[in-house]
mmCIF file of C-alpha atoms in Angstrom:
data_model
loop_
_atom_site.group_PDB
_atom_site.id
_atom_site.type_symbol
_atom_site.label_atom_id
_atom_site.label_comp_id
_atom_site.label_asym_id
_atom_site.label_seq_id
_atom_site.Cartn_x
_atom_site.Cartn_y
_atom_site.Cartn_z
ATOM 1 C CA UNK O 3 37.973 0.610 19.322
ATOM 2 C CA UNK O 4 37.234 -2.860 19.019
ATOM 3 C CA UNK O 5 33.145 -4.072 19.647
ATOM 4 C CA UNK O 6 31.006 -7.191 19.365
ATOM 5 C CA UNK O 7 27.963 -7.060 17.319
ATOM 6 C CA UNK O 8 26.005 -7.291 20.701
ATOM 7 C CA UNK O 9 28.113 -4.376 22.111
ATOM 8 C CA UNK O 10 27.416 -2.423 18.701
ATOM 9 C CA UNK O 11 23.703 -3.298 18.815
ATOM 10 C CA UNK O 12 23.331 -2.008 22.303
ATOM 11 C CA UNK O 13 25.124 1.354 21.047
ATOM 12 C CA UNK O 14 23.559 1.554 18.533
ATOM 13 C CA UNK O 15 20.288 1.251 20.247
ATOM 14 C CA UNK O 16 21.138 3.718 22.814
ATOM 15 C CA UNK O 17 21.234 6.246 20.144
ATOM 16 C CA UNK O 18 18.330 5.591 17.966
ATOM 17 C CA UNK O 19 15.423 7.847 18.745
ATOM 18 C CA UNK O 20 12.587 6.311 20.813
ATOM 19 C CA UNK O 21 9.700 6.116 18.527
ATOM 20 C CA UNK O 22 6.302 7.489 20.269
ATOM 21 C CA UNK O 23 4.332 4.167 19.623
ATOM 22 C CA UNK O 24 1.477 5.264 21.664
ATOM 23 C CA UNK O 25 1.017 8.245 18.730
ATOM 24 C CA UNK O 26 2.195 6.590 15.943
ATOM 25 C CA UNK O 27 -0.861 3.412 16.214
ATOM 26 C CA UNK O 28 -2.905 6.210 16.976
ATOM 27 C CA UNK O 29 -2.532 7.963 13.701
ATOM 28 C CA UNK O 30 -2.259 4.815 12.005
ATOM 29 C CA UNK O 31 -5.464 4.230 13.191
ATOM 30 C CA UNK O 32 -6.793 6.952 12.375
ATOM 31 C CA UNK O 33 -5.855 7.785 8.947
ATOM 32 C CA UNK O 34 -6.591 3.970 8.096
ATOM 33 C CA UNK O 35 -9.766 4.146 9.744
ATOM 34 C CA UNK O 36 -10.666 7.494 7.600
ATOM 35 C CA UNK O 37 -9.653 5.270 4.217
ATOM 36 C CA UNK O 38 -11.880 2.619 5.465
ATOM 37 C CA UNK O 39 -14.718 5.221 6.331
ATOM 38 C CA UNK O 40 -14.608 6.853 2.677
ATOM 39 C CA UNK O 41 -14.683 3.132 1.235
ATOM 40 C CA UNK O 42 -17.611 2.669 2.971
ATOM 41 C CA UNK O 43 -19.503 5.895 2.817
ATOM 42 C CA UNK O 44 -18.703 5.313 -1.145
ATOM 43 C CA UNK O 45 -20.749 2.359 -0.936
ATOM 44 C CA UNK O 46 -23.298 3.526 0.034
ATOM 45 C CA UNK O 47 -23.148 6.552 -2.483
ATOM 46 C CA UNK O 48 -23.114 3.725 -5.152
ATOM 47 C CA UNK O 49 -25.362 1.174 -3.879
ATOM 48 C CA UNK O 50 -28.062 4.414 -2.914
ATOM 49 C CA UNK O 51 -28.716 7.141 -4.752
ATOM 50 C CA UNK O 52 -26.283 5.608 -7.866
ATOM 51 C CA UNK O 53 -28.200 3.320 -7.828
ATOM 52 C CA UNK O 54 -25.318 0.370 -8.341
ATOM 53 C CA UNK O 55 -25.745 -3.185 -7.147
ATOM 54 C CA UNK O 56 -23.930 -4.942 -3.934
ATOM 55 C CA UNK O 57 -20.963 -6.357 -6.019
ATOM 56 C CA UNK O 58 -20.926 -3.856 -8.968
ATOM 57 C CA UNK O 59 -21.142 -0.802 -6.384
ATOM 58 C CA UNK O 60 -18.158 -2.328 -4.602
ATOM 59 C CA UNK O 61 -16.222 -2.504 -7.803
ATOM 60 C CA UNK O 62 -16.740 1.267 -8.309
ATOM 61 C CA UNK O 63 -15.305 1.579 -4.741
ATOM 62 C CA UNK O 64 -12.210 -0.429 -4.935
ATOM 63 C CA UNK O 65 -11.704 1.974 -9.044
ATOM 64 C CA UNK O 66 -12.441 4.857 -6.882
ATOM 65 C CA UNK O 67 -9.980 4.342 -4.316
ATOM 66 C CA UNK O 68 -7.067 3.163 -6.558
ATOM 67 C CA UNK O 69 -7.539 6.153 -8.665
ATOM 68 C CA UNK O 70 -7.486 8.618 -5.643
ATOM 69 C CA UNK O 71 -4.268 6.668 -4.395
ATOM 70 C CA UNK O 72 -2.956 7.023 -7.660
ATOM 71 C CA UNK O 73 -4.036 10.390 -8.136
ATOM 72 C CA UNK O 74 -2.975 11.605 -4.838
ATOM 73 C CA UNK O 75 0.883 9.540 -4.914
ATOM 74 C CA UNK O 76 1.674 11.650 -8.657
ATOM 75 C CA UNK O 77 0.812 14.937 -6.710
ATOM 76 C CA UNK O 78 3.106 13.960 -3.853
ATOM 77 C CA UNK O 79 0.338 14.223 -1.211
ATOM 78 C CA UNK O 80 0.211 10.561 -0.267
ATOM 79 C CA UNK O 81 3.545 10.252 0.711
ATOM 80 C CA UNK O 82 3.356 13.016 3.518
ATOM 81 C CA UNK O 83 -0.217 11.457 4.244
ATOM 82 C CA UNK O 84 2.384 7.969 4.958
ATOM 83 C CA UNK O 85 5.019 10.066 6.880
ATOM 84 C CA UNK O 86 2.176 11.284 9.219
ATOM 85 C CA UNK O 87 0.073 7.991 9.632
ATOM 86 C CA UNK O 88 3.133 5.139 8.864
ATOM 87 C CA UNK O 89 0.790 1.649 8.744
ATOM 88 C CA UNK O 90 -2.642 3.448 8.431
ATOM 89 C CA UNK O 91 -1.975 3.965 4.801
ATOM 90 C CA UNK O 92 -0.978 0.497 4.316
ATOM 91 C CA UNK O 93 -4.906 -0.312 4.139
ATOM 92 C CA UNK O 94 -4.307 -3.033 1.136
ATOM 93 C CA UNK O 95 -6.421 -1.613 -1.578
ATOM 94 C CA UNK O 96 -4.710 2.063 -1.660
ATOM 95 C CA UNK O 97 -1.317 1.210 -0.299
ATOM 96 C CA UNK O 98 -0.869 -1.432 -3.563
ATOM 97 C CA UNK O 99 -2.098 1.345 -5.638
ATOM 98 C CA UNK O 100 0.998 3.666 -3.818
ATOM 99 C CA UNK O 101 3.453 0.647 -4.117
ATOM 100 C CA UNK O 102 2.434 0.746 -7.848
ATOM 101 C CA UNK O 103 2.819 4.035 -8.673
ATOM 102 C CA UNK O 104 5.684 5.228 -6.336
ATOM 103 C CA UNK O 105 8.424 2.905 -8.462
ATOM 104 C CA UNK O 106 6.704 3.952 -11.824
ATOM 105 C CA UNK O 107 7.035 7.789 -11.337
ATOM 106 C CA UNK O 108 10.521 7.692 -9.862
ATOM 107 C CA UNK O 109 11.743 5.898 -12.886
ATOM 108 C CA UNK O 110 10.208 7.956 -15.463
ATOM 109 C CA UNK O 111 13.130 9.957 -16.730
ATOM 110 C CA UNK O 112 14.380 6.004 -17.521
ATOM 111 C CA UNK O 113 12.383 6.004 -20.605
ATOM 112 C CA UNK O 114 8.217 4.671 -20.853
ATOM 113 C CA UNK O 115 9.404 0.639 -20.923
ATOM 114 C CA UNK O 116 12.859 0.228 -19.101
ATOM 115 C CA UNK O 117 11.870 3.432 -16.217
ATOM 116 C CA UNK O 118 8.291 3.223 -15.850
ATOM 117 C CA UNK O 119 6.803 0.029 -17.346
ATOM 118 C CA UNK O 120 9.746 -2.213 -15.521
ATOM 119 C CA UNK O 121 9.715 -0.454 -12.315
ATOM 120 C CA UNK O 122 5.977 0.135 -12.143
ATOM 121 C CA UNK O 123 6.007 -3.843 -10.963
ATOM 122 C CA UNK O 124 9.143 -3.995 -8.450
ATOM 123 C CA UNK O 125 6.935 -4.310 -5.229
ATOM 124 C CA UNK O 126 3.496 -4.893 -7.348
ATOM 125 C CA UNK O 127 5.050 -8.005 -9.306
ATOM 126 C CA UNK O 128 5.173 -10.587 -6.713
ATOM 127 C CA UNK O 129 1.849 -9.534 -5.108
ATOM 128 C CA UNK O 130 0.683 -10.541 -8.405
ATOM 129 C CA UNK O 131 2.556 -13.594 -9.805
ATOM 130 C CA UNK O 132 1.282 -14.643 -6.005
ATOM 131 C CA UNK O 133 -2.442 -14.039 -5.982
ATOM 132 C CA UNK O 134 -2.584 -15.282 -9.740
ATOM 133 C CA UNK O 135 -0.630 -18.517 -8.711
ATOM 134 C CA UNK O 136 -2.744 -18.662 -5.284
ATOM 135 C CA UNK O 137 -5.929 -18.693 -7.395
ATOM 136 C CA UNK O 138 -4.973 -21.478 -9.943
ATOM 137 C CA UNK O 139 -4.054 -23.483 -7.195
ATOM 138 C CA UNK O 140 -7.527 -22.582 -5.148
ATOM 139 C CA UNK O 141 -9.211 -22.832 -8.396
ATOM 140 C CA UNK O 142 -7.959 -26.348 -8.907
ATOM 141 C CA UNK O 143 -8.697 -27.352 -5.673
ATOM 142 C CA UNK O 144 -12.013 -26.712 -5.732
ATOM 143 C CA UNK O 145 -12.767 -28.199 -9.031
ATOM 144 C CA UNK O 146 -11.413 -31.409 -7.700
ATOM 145 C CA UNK O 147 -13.405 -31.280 -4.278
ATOM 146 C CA UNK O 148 -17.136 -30.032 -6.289
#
């Protein structure tokens, strides 16, 4: 049975499950908005009663929620948390920390530097060679225009 790529796409498409979208942005939303709630009410835990300052309080948060990401990916719970809310755990700060530590415990039986320490920085890598090029180039922009 011969087909054309647009003949195959439309089978192909005819058998693919629908996805619910309706349900899936509205766990997305949730669960994200839930990570963005505990961000928040950790602020105010830090800037309150810890007694932290604006900018030092929100660098406790941003620790606090990498470590949970972390902490939660190695015990396998944030990957069902991802199945269930797709997007909503993308929220930058804790979906980096995921992308970071997914690749690194996969590739531990590899050995510490060519399992963990190489694949640790497969998705994390360019997020980084990019911001730390992006601020150079900021950086140097704004020493030329001050």
């Amino acid at each position: 049975m011969k087909m054309t790529n647009a003949e195959y796409g439309e089978y192909i498409k005819g058998m693919a499950p629908k996805s619910p979208l309706a349900g899936d942005l509205a766990r997305a939303f949730l669960v994200g908005g839930l990570i963005c709630c505990l961000g928040e009410g950790l602020s105010q835990l830090y800037g309150g009663p810890a007694g932290l300052g604006q900018e030092d309080a929100a660098t406790a948060v941003s620790m606090t929620l990498v470590f949970l990401s972390a902490l939660l990916t190695g015990l396998g719970i944030y990957d069902r948390l991802a199945r269930f809310a797709g997007a909503g755990t993308l929220v930058p700060i804790t979906g980096f920390a995921n992308a970071v530590v997914s690749p690194a415990l996969e590739f531990k039986t590899e050995g510490f530097i060519l399992g963990t320490a190489v694949k640790m920085f497969t998705i994390a890598g360019p997020v980084i060679t990019f911001g730390l090029s992006a601020s150079v180039v900021y950086g140097l922009i704004l020493c030329l225009l001050t």
